[in-house]
Coordinates of C-alpha atoms in Angstrom, one line a residue:
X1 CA 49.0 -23.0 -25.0
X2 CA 47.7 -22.5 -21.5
X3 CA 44.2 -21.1 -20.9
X4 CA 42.5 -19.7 -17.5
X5 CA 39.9 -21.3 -15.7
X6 CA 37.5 -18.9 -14.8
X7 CA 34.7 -19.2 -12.2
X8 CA 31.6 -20.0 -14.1
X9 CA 28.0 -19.5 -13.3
X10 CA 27.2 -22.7 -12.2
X11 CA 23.5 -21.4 -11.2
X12 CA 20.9 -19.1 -12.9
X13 CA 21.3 -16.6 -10.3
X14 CA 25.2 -17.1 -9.3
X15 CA 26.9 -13.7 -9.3
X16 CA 29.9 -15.3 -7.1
X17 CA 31.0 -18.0 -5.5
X18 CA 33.4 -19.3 -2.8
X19 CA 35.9 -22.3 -3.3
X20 CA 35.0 -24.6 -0.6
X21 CA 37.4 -27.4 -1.2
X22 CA 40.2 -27.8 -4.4
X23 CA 40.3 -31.4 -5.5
X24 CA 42.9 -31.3 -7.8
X25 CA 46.1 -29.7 -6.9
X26 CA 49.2 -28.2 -8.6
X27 CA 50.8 -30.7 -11.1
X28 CA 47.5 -33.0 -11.5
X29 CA 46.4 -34.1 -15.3
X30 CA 42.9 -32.8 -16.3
X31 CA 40.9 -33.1 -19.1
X32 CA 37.2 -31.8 -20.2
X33 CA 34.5 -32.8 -17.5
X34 CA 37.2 -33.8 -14.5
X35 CA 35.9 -32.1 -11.4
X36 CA 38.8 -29.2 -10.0
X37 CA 37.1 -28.2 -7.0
X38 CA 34.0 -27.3 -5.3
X39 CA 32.1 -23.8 -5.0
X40 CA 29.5 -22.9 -3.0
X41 CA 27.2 -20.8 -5.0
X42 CA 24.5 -18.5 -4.4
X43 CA 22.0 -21.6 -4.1
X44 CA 24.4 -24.6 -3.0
X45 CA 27.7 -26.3 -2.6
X46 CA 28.6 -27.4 -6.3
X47 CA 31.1 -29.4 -8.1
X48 CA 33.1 -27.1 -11.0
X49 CA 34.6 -28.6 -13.9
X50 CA 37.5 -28.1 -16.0
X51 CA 37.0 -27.0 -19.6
X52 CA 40.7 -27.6 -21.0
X53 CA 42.8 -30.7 -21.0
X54 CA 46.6 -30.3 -19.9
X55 CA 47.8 -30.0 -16.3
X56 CA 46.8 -27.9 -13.5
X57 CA 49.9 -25.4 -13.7
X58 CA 48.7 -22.9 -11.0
X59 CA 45.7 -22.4 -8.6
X60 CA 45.1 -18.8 -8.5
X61 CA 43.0 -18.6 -4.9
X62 CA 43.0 -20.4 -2.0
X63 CA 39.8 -22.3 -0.9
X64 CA 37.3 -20.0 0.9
X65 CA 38.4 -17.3 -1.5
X66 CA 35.5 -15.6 -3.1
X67 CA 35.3 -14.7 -6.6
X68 CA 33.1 -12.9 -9.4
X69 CA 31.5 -15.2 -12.1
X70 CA 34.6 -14.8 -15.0
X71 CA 37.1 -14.0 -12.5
X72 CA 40.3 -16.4 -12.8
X73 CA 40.6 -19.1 -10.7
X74 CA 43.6 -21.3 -12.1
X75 CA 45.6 -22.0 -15.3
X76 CA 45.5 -25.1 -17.4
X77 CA 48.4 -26.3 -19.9
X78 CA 51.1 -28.0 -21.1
X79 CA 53.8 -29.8 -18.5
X80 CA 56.4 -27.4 -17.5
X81 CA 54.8 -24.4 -20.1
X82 CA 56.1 -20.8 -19.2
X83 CA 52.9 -18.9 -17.9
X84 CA 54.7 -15.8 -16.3
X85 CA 53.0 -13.5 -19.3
X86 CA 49.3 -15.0 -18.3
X87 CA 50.0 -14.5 -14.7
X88 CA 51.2 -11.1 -15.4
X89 CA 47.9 -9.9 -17.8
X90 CA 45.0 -11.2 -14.8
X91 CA 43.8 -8.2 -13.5
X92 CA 44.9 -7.8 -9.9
X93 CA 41.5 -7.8 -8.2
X94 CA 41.3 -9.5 -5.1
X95 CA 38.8 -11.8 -4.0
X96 CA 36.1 -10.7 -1.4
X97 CA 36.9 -12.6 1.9
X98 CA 34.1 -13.7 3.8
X99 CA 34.7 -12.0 7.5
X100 CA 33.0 -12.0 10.3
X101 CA 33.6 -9.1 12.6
X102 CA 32.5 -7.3 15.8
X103 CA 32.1 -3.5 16.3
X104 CA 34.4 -3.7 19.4
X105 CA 37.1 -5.4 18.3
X106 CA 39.5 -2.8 19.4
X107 CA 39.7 -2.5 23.5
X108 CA 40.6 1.2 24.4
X109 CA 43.7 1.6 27.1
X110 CA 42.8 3.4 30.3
X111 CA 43.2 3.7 33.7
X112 CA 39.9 3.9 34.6
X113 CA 36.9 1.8 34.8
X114 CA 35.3 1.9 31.6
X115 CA 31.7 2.7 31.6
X116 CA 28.8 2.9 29.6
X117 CA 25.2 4.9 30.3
X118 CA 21.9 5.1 28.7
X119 CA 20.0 7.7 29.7
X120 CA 16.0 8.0 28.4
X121 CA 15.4 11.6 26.7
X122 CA 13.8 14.4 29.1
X123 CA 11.0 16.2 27.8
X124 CA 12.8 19.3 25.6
X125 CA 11.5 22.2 23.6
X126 CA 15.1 22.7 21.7
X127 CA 18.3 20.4 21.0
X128 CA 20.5 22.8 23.5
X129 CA 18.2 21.0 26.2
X130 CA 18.7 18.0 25.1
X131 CA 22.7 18.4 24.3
X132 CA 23.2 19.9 27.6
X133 CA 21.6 16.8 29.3
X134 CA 23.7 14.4 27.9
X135 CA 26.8 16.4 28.9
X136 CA 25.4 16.5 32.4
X137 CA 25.3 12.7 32.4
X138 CA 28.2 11.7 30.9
X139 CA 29.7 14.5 33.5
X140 CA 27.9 12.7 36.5
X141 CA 29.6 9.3 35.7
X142 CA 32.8 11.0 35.3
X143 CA 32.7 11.6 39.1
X144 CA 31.4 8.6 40.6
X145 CA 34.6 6.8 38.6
X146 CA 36.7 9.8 39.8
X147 CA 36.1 8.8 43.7
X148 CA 33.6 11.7 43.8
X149 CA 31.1 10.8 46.7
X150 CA 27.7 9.5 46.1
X151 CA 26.0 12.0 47.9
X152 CA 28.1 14.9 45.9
X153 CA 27.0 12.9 42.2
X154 CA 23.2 12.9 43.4
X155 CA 23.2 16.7 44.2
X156 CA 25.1 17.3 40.5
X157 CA 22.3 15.5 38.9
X158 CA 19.7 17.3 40.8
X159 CA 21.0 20.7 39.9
X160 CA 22.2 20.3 36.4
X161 CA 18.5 18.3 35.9
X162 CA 17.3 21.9 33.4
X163 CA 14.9 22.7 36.4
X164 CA 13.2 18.7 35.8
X165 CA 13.5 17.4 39.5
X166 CA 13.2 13.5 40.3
X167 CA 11.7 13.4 43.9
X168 CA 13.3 11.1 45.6
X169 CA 15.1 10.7 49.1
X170 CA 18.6 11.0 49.4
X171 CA 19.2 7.3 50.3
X172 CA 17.3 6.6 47.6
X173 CA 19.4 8.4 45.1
X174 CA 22.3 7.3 46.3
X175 CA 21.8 3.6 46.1
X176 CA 20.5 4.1 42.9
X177 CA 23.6 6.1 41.5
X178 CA 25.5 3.3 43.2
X179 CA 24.0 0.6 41.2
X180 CA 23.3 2.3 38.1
X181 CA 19.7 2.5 38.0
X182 CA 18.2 5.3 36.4
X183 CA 15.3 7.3 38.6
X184 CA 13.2 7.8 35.5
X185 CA 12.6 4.2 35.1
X186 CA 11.3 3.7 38.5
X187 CA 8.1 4.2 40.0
X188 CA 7.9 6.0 43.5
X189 CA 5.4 5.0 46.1
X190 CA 6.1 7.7 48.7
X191 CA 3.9 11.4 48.8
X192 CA 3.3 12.3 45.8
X193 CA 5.3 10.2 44.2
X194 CA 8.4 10.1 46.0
X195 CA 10.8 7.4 45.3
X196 CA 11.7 6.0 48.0
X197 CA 15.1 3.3 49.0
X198 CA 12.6 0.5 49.1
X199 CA 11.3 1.6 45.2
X200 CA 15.2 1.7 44.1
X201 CA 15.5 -1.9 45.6
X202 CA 12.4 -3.4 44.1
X203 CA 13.7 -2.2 40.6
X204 CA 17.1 -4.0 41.8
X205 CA 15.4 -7.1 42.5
X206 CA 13.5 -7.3 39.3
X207 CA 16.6 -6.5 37.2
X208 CA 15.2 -3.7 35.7
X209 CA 18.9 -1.6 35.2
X210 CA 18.7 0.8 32.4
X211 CA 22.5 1.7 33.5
X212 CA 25.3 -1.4 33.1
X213 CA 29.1 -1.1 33.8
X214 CA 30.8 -2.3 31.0
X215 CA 34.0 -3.5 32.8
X216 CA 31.4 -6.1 34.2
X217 CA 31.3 -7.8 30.7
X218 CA 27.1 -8.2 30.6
X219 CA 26.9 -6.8 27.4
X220 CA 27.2 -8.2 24.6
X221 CA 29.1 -7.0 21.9
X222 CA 27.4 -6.0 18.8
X223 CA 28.6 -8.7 15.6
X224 CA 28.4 -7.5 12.3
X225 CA 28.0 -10.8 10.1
X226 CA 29.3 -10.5 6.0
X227 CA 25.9 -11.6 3.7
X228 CA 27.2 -15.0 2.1
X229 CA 26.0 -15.5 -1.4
X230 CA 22.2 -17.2 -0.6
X231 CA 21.9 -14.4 1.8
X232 CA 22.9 -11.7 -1.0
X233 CA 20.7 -13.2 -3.6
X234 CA 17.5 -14.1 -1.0
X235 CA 18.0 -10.1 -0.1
X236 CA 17.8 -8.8 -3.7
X237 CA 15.0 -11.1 -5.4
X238 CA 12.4 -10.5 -2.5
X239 CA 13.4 -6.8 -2.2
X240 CA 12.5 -6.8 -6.1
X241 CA 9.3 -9.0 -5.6
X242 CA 7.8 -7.3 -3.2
X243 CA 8.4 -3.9 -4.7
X244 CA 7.5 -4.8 -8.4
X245 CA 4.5 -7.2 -7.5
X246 CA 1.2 -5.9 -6.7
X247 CA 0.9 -8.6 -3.7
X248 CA -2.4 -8.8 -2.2
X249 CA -3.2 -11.9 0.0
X250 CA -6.5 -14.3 -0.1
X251 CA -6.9 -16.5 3.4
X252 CA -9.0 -19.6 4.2
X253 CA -9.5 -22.0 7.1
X254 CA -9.6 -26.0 6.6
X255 CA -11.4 -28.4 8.5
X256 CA -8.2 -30.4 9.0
X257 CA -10.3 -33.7 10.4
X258 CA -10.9 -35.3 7.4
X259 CA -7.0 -34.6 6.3
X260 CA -5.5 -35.8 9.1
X261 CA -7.9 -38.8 9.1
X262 CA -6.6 -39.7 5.4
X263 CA -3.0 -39.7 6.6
X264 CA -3.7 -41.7 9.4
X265 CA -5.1 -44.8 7.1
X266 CA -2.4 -44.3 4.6
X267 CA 0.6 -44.9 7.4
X268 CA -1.8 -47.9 8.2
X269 CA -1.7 -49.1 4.5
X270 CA 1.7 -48.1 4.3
X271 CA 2.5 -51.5 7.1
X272 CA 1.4 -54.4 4.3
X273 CA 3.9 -52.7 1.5
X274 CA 7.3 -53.8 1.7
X275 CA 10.2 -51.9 3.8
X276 CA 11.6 -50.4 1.2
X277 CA 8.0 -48.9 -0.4
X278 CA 7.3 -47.4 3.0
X279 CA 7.2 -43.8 3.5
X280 CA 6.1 -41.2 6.2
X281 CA 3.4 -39.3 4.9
X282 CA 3.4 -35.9 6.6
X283 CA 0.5 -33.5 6.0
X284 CA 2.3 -31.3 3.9
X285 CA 2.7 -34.1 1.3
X286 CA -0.9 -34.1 1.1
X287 CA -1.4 -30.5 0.8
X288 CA 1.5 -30.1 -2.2
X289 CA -0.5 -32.6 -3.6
X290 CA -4.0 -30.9 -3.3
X291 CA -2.5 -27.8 -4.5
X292 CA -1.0 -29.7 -7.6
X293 CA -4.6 -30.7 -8.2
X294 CA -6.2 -27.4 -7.8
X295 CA -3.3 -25.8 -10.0
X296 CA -4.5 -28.0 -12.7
X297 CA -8.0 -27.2 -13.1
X298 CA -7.2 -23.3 -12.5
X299 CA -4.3 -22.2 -14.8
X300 CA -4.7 -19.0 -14.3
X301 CA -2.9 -19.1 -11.0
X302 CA -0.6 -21.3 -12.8
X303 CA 0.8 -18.7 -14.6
X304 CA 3.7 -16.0 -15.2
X305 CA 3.4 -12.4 -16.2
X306 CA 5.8 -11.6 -19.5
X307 CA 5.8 -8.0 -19.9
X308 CA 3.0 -8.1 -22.6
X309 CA 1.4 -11.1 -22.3
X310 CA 0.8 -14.0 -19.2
X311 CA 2.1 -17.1 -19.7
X312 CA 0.3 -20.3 -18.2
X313 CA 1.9 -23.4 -17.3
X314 CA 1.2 -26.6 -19.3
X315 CA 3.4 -28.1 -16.5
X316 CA 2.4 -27.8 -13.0
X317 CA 6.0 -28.2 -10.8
X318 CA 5.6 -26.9 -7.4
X319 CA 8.6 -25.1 -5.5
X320 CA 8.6 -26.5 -1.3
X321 CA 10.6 -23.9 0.6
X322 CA 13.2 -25.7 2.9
X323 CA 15.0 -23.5 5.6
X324 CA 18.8 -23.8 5.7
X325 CA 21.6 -22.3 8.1
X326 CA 21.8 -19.1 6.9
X327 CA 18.9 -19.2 4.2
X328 CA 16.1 -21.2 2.3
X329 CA 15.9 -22.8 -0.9
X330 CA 12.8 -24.5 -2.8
X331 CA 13.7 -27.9 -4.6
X332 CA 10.7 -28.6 -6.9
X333 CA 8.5 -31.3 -7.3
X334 CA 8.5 -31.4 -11.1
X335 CA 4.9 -32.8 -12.4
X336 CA 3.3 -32.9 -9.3
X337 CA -0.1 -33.1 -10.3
X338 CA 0.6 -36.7 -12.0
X339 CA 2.4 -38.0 -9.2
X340 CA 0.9 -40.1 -6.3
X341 CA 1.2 -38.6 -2.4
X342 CA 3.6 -41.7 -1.6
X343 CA 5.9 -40.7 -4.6
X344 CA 5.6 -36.9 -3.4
X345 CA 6.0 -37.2 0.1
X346 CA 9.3 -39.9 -0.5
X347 CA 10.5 -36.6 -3.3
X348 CA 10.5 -34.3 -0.8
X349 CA 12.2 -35.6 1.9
X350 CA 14.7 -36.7 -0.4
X351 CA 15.0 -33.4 -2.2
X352 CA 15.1 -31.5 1.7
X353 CA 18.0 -33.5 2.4
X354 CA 20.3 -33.0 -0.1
X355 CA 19.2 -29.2 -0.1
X356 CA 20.4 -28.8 3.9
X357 CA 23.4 -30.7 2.6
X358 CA 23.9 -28.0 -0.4
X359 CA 24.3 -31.0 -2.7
X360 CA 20.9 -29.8 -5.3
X361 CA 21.5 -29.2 -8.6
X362 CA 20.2 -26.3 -10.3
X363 CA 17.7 -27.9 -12.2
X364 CA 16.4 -29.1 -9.1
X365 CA 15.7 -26.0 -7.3
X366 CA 14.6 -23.5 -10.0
X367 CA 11.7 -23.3 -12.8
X368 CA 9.1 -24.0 -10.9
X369 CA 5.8 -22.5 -11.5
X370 CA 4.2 -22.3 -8.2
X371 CA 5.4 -22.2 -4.4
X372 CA 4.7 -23.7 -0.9
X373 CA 5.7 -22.6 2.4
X374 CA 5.3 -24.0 5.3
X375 CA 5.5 -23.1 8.8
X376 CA 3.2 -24.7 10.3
X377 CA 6.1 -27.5 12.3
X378 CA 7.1 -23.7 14.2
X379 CA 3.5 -23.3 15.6
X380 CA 3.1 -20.1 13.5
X381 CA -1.1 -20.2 13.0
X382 CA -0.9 -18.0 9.8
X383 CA 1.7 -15.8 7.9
X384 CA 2.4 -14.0 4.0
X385 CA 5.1 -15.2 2.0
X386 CA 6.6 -13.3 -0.7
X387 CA 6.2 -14.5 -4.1
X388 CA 9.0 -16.5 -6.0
X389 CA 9.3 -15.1 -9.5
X390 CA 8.8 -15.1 -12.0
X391 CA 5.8 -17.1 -10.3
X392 CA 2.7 -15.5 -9.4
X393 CA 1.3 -17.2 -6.4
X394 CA 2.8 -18.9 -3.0
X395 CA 0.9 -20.5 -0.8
X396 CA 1.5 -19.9 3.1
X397 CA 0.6 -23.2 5.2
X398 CA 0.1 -22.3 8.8
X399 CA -0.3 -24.8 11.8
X400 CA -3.4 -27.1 12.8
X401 CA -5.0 -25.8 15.7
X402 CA -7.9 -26.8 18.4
X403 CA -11.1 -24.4 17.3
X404 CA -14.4 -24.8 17.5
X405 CA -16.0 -25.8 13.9
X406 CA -19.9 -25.8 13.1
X407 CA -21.2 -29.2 11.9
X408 CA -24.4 -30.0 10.8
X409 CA -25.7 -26.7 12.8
X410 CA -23.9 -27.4 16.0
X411 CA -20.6 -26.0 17.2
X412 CA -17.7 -28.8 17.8
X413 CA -14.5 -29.0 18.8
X414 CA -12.6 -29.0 15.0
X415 CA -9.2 -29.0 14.0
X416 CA -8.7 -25.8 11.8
X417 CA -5.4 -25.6 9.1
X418 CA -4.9 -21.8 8.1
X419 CA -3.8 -21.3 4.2
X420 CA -3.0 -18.3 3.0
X421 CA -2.6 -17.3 -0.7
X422 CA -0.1 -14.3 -1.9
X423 CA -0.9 -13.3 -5.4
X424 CA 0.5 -11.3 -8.1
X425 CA -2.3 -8.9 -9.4
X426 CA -1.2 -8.2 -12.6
X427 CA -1.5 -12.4 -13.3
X428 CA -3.8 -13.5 -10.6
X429 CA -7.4 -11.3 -10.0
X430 CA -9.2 -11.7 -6.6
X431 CA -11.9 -14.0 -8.0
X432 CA -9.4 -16.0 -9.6
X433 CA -7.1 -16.5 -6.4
X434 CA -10.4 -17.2 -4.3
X435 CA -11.9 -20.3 -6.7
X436 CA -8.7 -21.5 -6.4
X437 CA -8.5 -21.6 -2.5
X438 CA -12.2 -22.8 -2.5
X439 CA -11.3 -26.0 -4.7
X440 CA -8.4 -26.4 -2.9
X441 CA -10.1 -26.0 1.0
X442 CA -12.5 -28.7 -0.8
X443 CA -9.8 -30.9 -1.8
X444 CA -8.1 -30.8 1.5
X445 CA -11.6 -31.4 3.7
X446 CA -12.7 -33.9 1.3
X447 CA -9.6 -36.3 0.6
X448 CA -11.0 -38.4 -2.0
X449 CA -12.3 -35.9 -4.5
X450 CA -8.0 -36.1 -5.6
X451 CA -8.7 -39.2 -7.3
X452 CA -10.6 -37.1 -9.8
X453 CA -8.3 -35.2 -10.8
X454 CA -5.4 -37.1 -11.1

């Protein structure tokens, strides 16, 4: 008997997904565990199995379709099976198609040069003033593409201003009605604030036109650009975060000397291991692995809130937010506190890789009890992040910077990394969140106090 194939949640948070590719077609034998096709979820690009053995009888959507979780996607069944009553009882929704499309995608007919004016708003005491001055404009243009002189457009403007003159000459005006540049914007030089032709043509010359003619094609047109799924679901989960978690936000600097001086002898280690053993050791590597450390010996920002009760990690896996075209996600590094820097930094960049390629695996990007983001490479000195639930803390990594440091009483030119801790209140107090920053400021100034902890 022939059974649907239905689009199934192939992550946690999968609410739909889009059929990238079909690698099985029409007439092909499948059985349990075969891959049909590939679906890009919420999360990533991900290979779907079939559930029934038999033959692929019918697809039901073309790839790029997208469908619900449980809508059908194909049927599955016996060779040459009649499957016109199946067909007939699928519901007849149709999928959402992914679109992109532009507010102006339909060009209105006319004789005329088509044009477009923005005109700031006039000081008004009711919305007739302000109603009638808008018609005046829209008026005023209406002549100059009508062959109405210039001169004749600058005295309309003048006397259907509501009694709120713009000085300015009369070559002034016209010019500036000739190239579309609104008086209000400029600045006049003349008695008492006259604006004069030479005013209009400075404004020109630093292309400062509050007026365009659209038939000139400098605008651009405005794009309106469909959410795809990791869009969607990175909209609704921080929305919810930041709305139903009391964030407040802990910030410390770090002497980055003795850091960056640690890296530095490990890529010089790193030449005596073989090729293959070698790794580039980045200072974010050495930071995930502070904060593993410092997670350890404070649990309490290790930790979840349940409702009635906190729940803190035995397990300390820590989430490393990687930016994608058109979203983020955050593989984990699962057990990072028992993991060298060399086996964390080579985890990463293998995990960053197949996440920008969409090829993770749920398992791989969700779970993880704690969260690092970095944007630091961008030049950005310090930021907030939004926490990750059901997590309670994210840690905000800014860039190293040239600042002047104290040492041993004097003031030196230092090297200063800016760390910034969101925290969930109802999990993590303010006490709680600042001895974790201070063990983990001392772990990152003094390098070899990890080996401790380990």
């Amino acid at each position: 008997m022939a059974k649907i194939q239905e689009m199934t949640q192939l992550s946690p948070t999968m609410e739909e997904g889009t059929i990238v590719k079909w690698l099985k077609k029409e007439g092909d034998s499948v059985s349990p565990g075969d891959i049909i096709a590939e679906v890009e979820t919420d999360k990533a690009v991900m290979e779907m199995e079939a559930f029934e053995s038999g033959v692929l009888l019918k697809i039901l959507h073309t790839e790029g379709a997208k469908l619900k979780v449980g809508q059908a996607l194909a049927v599955i069944g016996k060779p040459g099976e009649d499957i016109s009553s199946l067909l007939a009882g699928i519901p007849k929704n149709e999928p959402n198609q992914t679109k992109v499309e532009t507010a102006h995608s339909k060009e209105t007919q006319t004789s005329q040069p088509s044009v477009s004016v923005s005109t700031p708003p006039l000081p008004s005491s009711n919305k007739s003033e302000t109603k009638q001055t808008s018609i005046n404009s829209v008026t005023a243009v209406a002549a100059v593409t009508s062959g109405t002189s210039v001169s004749s457009v600058a005295e309309f403007i003048e006397a259907n201003r509501g009694g709120l003159r713009v000085l300015a000459s009369p070559l002034a005006k016209s010019i500036a009605i000739e190239h579309g540049v609104d008086l209000h914007t400029v600045i006049g030089t003349g008695p008492e604030g006259r604006i004069t032709k030479k005013d209009v043509l400075n404004t020109l010359s630093q292309g400062s036109r509050s007026t365009q003619f659209a038939s000139k094609g400098t605008t651009r047109a405005d794009e309106v650009v469909t959410l795809n799924g990791m869009r969607k679901t990175i909209a609704k989960r921080l929305t919810e975060s930041k709305q139903n978690l009391p964030h407040f936000y802990l910030n410390v600097d770090v002497n980055a000397k003795a850091m960056e001086s640690f890296r530095s002898e490990l890529l010089e280690f790193q030449k005596h291991l073989e090729p293959e053993l070698q790794v580039k050791v980045s200072l974010n590597d050495i930071i995930v692995k502070a904060a593993a450390a410092a997670l350890r010996l404070h649990p309490k920002v290790n930790a979840s809130f349940q409702g009635d009760s906190i729940l803190q990690f035995g397990r300390v896996d820590v989430g490393i937010a990687v930016s994608l075209d058109g979203g983020l996600l955050t593989p984990v590094i699962r057990g990072a506190d028992g993991k060298s820097i060399l086996e964390i930094s080579k985890e990463v960049k293998e995990l960053a890789k197949r996440a920008r390629e969409r090829k993770l695996k749920p398992e791989e990007f969700s779970n993880g009890t704690f969260t690092i983001s970095n944007l630091g490479m961008y030049g950005i000195s310090r930021f907030t992040a939004i926490i990750n639930e059901p997590e309670s803390g994210i840690l905000a990594v800014g860039s190293v910077e040239d600042k002047p440091v104290v040492e041993n009483g004097a003031v030196v030119a230092g090297r200063v990394l800016s760390l910034t801790l969101s925290c969930d209140h109802r999990v993590i107090d303010g006490a709680v969140g600042a001895e974790f920053l201070r063990t983990l400021k001392s772990l990152l100034e003094q390098p070899s106090l990890m080996a401790g902890v380990i």
